[in-house]
mmCIF file of C-alpha atoms in Angstrom:
data_model
loop_
_atom_site.group_PDB
_atom_site.id
_atom_site.type_symbol
_atom_site.label_atom_id
_atom_site.label_comp_id
_atom_site.label_asym_id
_atom_site.label_seq_id
_atom_site.Cartn_x
_atom_site.Cartn_y
_atom_site.Cartn_z
ATOM 1 C CA HIS A 1 -11.027 4.128 -19.385
ATOM 2 C CA HIS A 2 -11.077 1.352 -21.446
ATOM 3 C CA PRO A 3 -11.713 -2.622 -20.932
ATOM 4 C CA ALA A 4 -8.574 -3.112 -22.556
ATOM 5 C CA MET A 5 -6.549 -1.275 -20.736
ATOM 6 C CA PRO A 6 -6.133 -2.915 -16.838
ATOM 7 C CA ARG A 7 -5.780 0.101 -14.457
ATOM 8 C CA SER A 8 -2.230 0.522 -12.949
ATOM 9 C CA SER A 9 -1.389 1.509 -9.233
ATOM 10 C CA ALA A 10 1.968 2.766 -7.876
ATOM 11 C CA GLY A 11 3.213 2.603 -4.189
ATOM 12 C CA LEU A 12 5.763 2.989 -1.991
ATOM 13 C CA LEU A 13 7.311 -0.006 0.709
ATOM 14 C CA LEU A 14 8.625 1.713 3.045
ATOM 15 C CA PHE A 15 11.182 -0.535 5.506
ATOM 16 C CA ARG A 16 13.337 -0.397 7.625
ATOM 17 C CA ARG A 17 15.784 -2.710 10.086
ATOM 18 C CA ASP A 18 15.977 -2.531 14.008
ATOM 19 C CA ARG A 19 17.502 -5.052 15.888
ATOM 20 C CA ASP A 20 14.672 -7.395 15.105
ATOM 21 C CA GLY A 21 15.627 -7.674 11.543
ATOM 22 C CA LEU A 22 13.816 -6.503 8.227
ATOM 23 C CA ARG A 23 10.044 -4.267 9.090
ATOM 24 C CA LEU A 24 7.956 -3.344 6.176
ATOM 25 C CA LEU A 25 4.874 -0.900 6.623
ATOM 26 C CA LEU A 26 1.820 -2.277 5.491
ATOM 27 C CA ALA A 27 -1.635 -0.280 5.201
ATOM 28 C CA HIS A 28 -5.233 -1.599 5.755
ATOM 29 C CA PRO A 29 -7.534 -0.310 3.569
ATOM 30 C CA GLY A 30 -10.595 1.426 5.234
ATOM 31 C CA GLY A 31 -14.415 1.109 4.628
ATOM 32 C CA PRO A 32 -17.300 -1.356 5.346
ATOM 33 C CA ALA A 33 -16.317 -4.088 3.032
ATOM 34 C CA TRP A 34 -12.931 -4.595 4.169
ATOM 35 C CA LYS A 35 -13.639 -3.980 7.938
ATOM 36 C CA ASN A 36 -13.685 -8.131 9.292
ATOM 37 C CA ARG A 37 -10.889 -9.042 6.727
ATOM 38 C CA ASP A 38 -6.988 -8.713 7.727
ATOM 39 C CA VAL A 39 -5.069 -11.908 5.813
ATOM 40 C CA GLY A 40 -4.665 -11.775 2.423
ATOM 41 C CA ALA A 41 -6.661 -7.877 2.838
ATOM 42 C CA TRP A 42 -3.618 -5.519 3.360
ATOM 43 C CA THR A 43 -1.360 -3.730 1.242
ATOM 44 C CA VAL A 44 1.613 -1.266 0.060
ATOM 45 C CA PRO A 45 0.236 1.956 0.233
ATOM 46 C CA LYS A 46 -0.674 2.781 -3.525
ATOM 47 C CA GLY A 47 -2.813 4.881 -5.576
ATOM 48 C CA GLU A 48 -3.940 4.784 -9.533
ATOM 49 C CA ILE A 49 -1.787 6.430 -12.183
ATOM 50 C CA GLU A 50 -3.790 8.648 -14.593
ATOM 51 C CA ALA A 51 -2.636 9.931 -17.987
ATOM 52 C CA ASP A 52 0.541 11.081 -18.266
ATOM 53 C CA GLU A 53 1.366 10.845 -14.929
ATOM 54 C CA GLN A 54 5.061 9.331 -14.025
ATOM 55 C CA PRO A 55 4.761 6.217 -11.658
ATOM 56 C CA LEU A 56 7.368 7.316 -8.993
ATOM 57 C CA ASP A 57 4.868 10.863 -8.655
ATOM 58 C CA VAL A 58 2.138 8.979 -8.099
ATOM 59 C CA ALA A 59 3.546 6.292 -5.667
ATOM 60 C CA VAL A 60 5.240 9.658 -3.531
ATOM 61 C CA ARG A 61 1.719 11.384 -3.708
ATOM 62 C CA GLU A 62 -0.216 8.479 -2.813
ATOM 63 C CA PHE A 63 1.957 7.922 0.289
ATOM 64 C CA ARG A 64 1.756 11.010 1.924
ATOM 65 C CA GLU A 65 -2.210 10.980 1.578
ATOM 66 C CA GLU A 66 -3.025 7.779 2.893
ATOM 67 C CA ILE A 67 -0.162 7.946 5.169
ATOM 68 C CA GLY A 68 -0.224 11.375 6.092
ATOM 69 C CA HIS A 69 3.108 11.680 5.919
ATOM 70 C CA PRO A 70 5.688 12.821 3.338
ATOM 71 C CA PRO A 71 8.084 9.624 2.043
ATOM 72 C CA PRO A 72 11.664 9.464 3.550
ATOM 73 C CA ASP A 73 13.891 11.171 1.082
ATOM 74 C CA GLY A 74 16.240 8.248 0.356
ATOM 75 C CA HIS A 75 17.702 5.915 -2.277
ATOM 76 C CA TYR A 76 14.299 4.240 -4.509
ATOM 77 C CA VAL A 77 14.477 1.326 -5.269
ATOM 78 C CA PRO A 78 12.167 -0.386 -8.069
ATOM 79 C CA LEU A 79 10.723 -3.536 -7.212
ATOM 80 C CA GLY A 80 9.223 -4.375 -10.342
ATOM 81 C CA ASP A 81 5.647 -4.746 -11.023
ATOM 82 C CA VAL A 82 2.413 -7.552 -10.241
ATOM 83 C CA ARG A 83 -0.714 -8.374 -11.616
ATOM 84 C CA GLN A 84 -3.635 -8.743 -9.624
ATOM 85 C CA LYS A 85 -5.994 -11.289 -9.431
ATOM 86 C CA ALA A 86 -8.775 -8.697 -11.053
ATOM 87 C CA GLY A 87 -6.040 -7.735 -13.743
ATOM 88 C CA LYS A 88 -5.303 -4.512 -12.482
ATOM 89 C CA VAL A 89 -0.795 -4.133 -12.573
ATOM 90 C CA VAL A 90 1.154 -2.893 -9.371
ATOM 91 C CA SER A 91 4.351 -0.698 -9.574
ATOM 92 C CA VAL A 92 6.211 -0.762 -6.366
ATOM 93 C CA TRP A 93 9.648 1.120 -4.947
ATOM 94 C CA ALA A 94 11.007 0.564 -2.096
ATOM 95 C CA VAL A 95 12.609 2.758 0.755
ATOM 96 C CA GLU A 96 13.679 2.708 3.854
ATOM 97 C CA GLY A 97 12.697 5.017 6.809
ATOM 98 C CA ASP A 98 10.211 4.729 9.749
ATOM 99 C CA LEU A 99 7.225 6.300 10.923
ATOM 100 C CA ASP A 100 4.673 5.920 14.217
ATOM 101 C CA PRO A 101 1.851 4.288 12.764
ATOM 102 C CA ALA A 102 -0.206 6.052 15.512
ATOM 103 C CA THR A 103 0.520 9.161 13.696
ATOM 104 C CA ALA A 104 -0.338 8.028 10.437
ATOM 105 C CA ARG A 105 -3.673 9.915 9.002
ATOM 106 C CA SER A 106 -5.419 9.198 5.966
ATOM 107 C CA ASN A 107 -7.019 10.782 3.166
ATOM 108 C CA THR A 108 -11.172 10.311 3.223
ATOM 109 C CA PHE A 109 -13.287 9.624 0.228
ATOM 110 C CA PRO A 110 -16.864 9.624 -0.100
ATOM 111 C CA MET A 111 -18.945 6.295 -0.220
ATOM 112 C CA ARG A 112 -22.235 5.230 -0.990
ATOM 113 C CA TRP A 113 -23.308 2.476 1.970
ATOM 114 C CA PRO A 114 -24.902 0.397 2.153
ATOM 115 C CA PRO A 115 -24.553 -0.140 -1.788
ATOM 116 C CA GLY A 116 -27.385 1.518 -3.461
ATOM 117 C CA SER A 117 -29.063 3.488 -1.167
ATOM 118 C CA ASP A 118 -29.166 7.285 -1.144
ATOM 119 C CA ARG A 119 -26.516 7.412 1.982
ATOM 120 C CA TRP A 120 -23.394 8.394 1.851
ATOM 121 C CA ILE A 121 -20.093 7.857 4.358
ATOM 122 C CA SER A 122 -16.665 9.000 4.599
ATOM 123 C CA VAL A 123 -14.481 6.395 4.119
ATOM 124 C CA PRO A 124 -10.220 6.509 5.023
ATOM 125 C CA GLU A 125 -8.686 4.915 2.124
ATOM 126 C CA VAL A 126 -6.288 3.353 4.681
ATOM 127 C CA ASP A 127 -7.604 2.660 8.273
ATOM 128 C CA ARG A 128 -4.533 1.463 9.804
ATOM 129 C CA VAL A 129 -0.920 0.417 9.165
ATOM 130 C CA GLU A 130 1.557 -1.588 10.674
ATOM 131 C CA TRP A 131 4.824 -2.930 11.008
ATOM 132 C CA PHE A 132 5.388 -6.315 10.298
ATOM 133 C CA ASP A 133 8.224 -8.794 9.739
ATOM 134 C CA PRO A 134 8.854 -10.545 6.088
ATOM 135 C CA VAL A 135 7.072 -13.462 7.363
ATOM 136 C CA GLU A 136 3.861 -12.294 8.722
ATOM 137 C CA ALA A 137 4.013 -9.582 5.722
ATOM 138 C CA ARG A 138 3.871 -12.351 3.316
ATOM 139 C CA ARG A 139 0.173 -13.491 5.416
ATOM 140 C CA ARG A 140 -1.041 -10.128 5.968
ATOM 141 C CA LEU A 141 -1.008 -9.067 2.040
ATOM 142 C CA ASN A 142 -3.083 -9.119 -1.136
ATOM 143 C CA PRO A 143 -1.538 -12.373 -2.356
ATOM 144 C CA ALA A 144 -0.339 -11.014 -5.812
ATOM 145 C CA GLN A 145 1.873 -8.318 -3.827
ATOM 146 C CA VAL A 146 3.619 -10.855 -1.526
ATOM 147 C CA GLU A 147 6.078 -10.835 -4.513
ATOM 148 C CA PHE A 148 7.165 -6.836 -3.572
ATOM 149 C CA VAL A 149 8.419 -9.058 -0.393
ATOM 150 C CA ASP A 150 10.232 -11.725 -1.928
ATOM 151 C CA ARG A 151 12.075 -8.908 -4.215
ATOM 152 C CA LEU A 152 13.636 -6.784 -1.182
ATOM 153 C CA VAL A 153 14.144 -9.540 0.792
ATOM 154 C CA ALA A 154 16.675 -10.737 -1.727
ATOM 155 C CA LEU A 155 18.037 -7.107 -2.772
ATOM 156 C CA LEU A 156 18.915 -6.675 0.671
ATOM 157 C CA GLU A 157 20.725 -9.963 1.384
ATOM 158 C CA ASP A 158 22.660 -9.253 -1.916
ATOM 159 C CA GLY A 159 23.862 -5.806 -0.521
#
């Protein structure tokens, strides 16, 4: 991992259109550090791209791992990428589909807690997923990722 190379992630933004309008599926990161954070903490389900991986393949795999459902077969619309505050570049595709957040099951990872201790706990990558309308999605999302909501809304309005 070279410091000059910002790490890149790829993710999928699932959306559905119901009689109340557009809904977006967002994920809340698991683990003690995120437990009491809500506004600005949510994310598009995503994961890091390793060398030789195609971003869209990563987005699909990470969705399956973090949500516990395969993403829908459908038209994957590229929403481009954004750079988060810490320098990480996130590339996202939107796809239309539906799922019940209550059935979402994330993979877990081991983490030292408290930091610096010898205790390890198992933490879900994502501890909950929820559908939000665009206004609420913009409020909950990591600020850099709000751009994806704007891009998707603009695309859908253009048909």
